[in-house]
Phi, psi and omega in degrees: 000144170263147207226139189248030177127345197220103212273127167266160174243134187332312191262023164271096184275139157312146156302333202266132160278150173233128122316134175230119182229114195225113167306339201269116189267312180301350192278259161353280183313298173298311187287334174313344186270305208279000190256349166293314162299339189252001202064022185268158178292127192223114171260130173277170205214111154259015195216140160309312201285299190311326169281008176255353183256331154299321157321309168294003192240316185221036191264010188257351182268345197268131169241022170195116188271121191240087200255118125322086193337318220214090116215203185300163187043320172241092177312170185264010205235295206294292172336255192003299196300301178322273188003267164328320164270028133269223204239023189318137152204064143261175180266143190233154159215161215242128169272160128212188160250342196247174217287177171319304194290331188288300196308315141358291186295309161295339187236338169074243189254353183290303194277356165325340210259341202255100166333118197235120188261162190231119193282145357287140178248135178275132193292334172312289205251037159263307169309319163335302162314315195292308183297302185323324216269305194316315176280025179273117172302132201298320214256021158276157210267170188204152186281127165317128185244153181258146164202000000 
């Protein structure tokens, strides 16, 4: 089993749910395998409209929103904004593959407030990550990490 520091018994679950929302279905399949496998609640998304129609279904259960910057029709910035102009009080944090600098540009001073995780992810510490963000109190600001 894989462990992010703190050893499970199989049949032991997390309390905290994730959204994970990724266009990328290899992307979207690994993180969801391996945070299923660490025992967290995990709903997947591959589109903004589908995580906002889950959301509406399921927002008092999600604590933490895992958005992929840069896809179609709906951006991971843009969800984010929706997100937030409800009554959303999960944690939210940011993915991408493309570099530090593109991303930047893209999302500009907006994504400052937001944990950016950066693909390919080593699983040791992309959990690391899921846990760090999840024990973060939500409205502190927090530094981008690389991995």
């Amino acid at each position: 089993m894989l462990s992010s520091g703190k050893d499970m018994k199989a049949d032991e679950t997390r309390s905290e749910t994730i959204l994970v929302v990724d266009d990328d279905e290899t992307a979207l399949d690994f993180c969801c395998k391996v945070l299923i496998r660490e025992g967290y609640a995990v709903l997947p998304a591959q589109s903004g409209a589908e995580a906002l129609e889950i959301y509406s279904r399921e927002g008092d259960r999600i604590t933490l929103s895992l958005v992929d910057v840069v896809m179609p029709e709906m951006t991971g910035i843009d969800l984010v904004k929706r997100l937030e102009a409800t009554d959303y009080i999960g944690k939210i944090a940011l993915m991408s593959g493309y570099s530090p600098e593109e991303v930047d540009r893209l999302i500009g001073r907006e994504g400052s407030n937001y944990r950016i995780f950066w693909k390919p992810f080593d699983v040791r510490l992309f959990l690391q990550m899921i846990r760090n963000v999840l024990d973060t109190p939500r409205r502190e600001r927090v530094q981008t990490a690389r991995f």
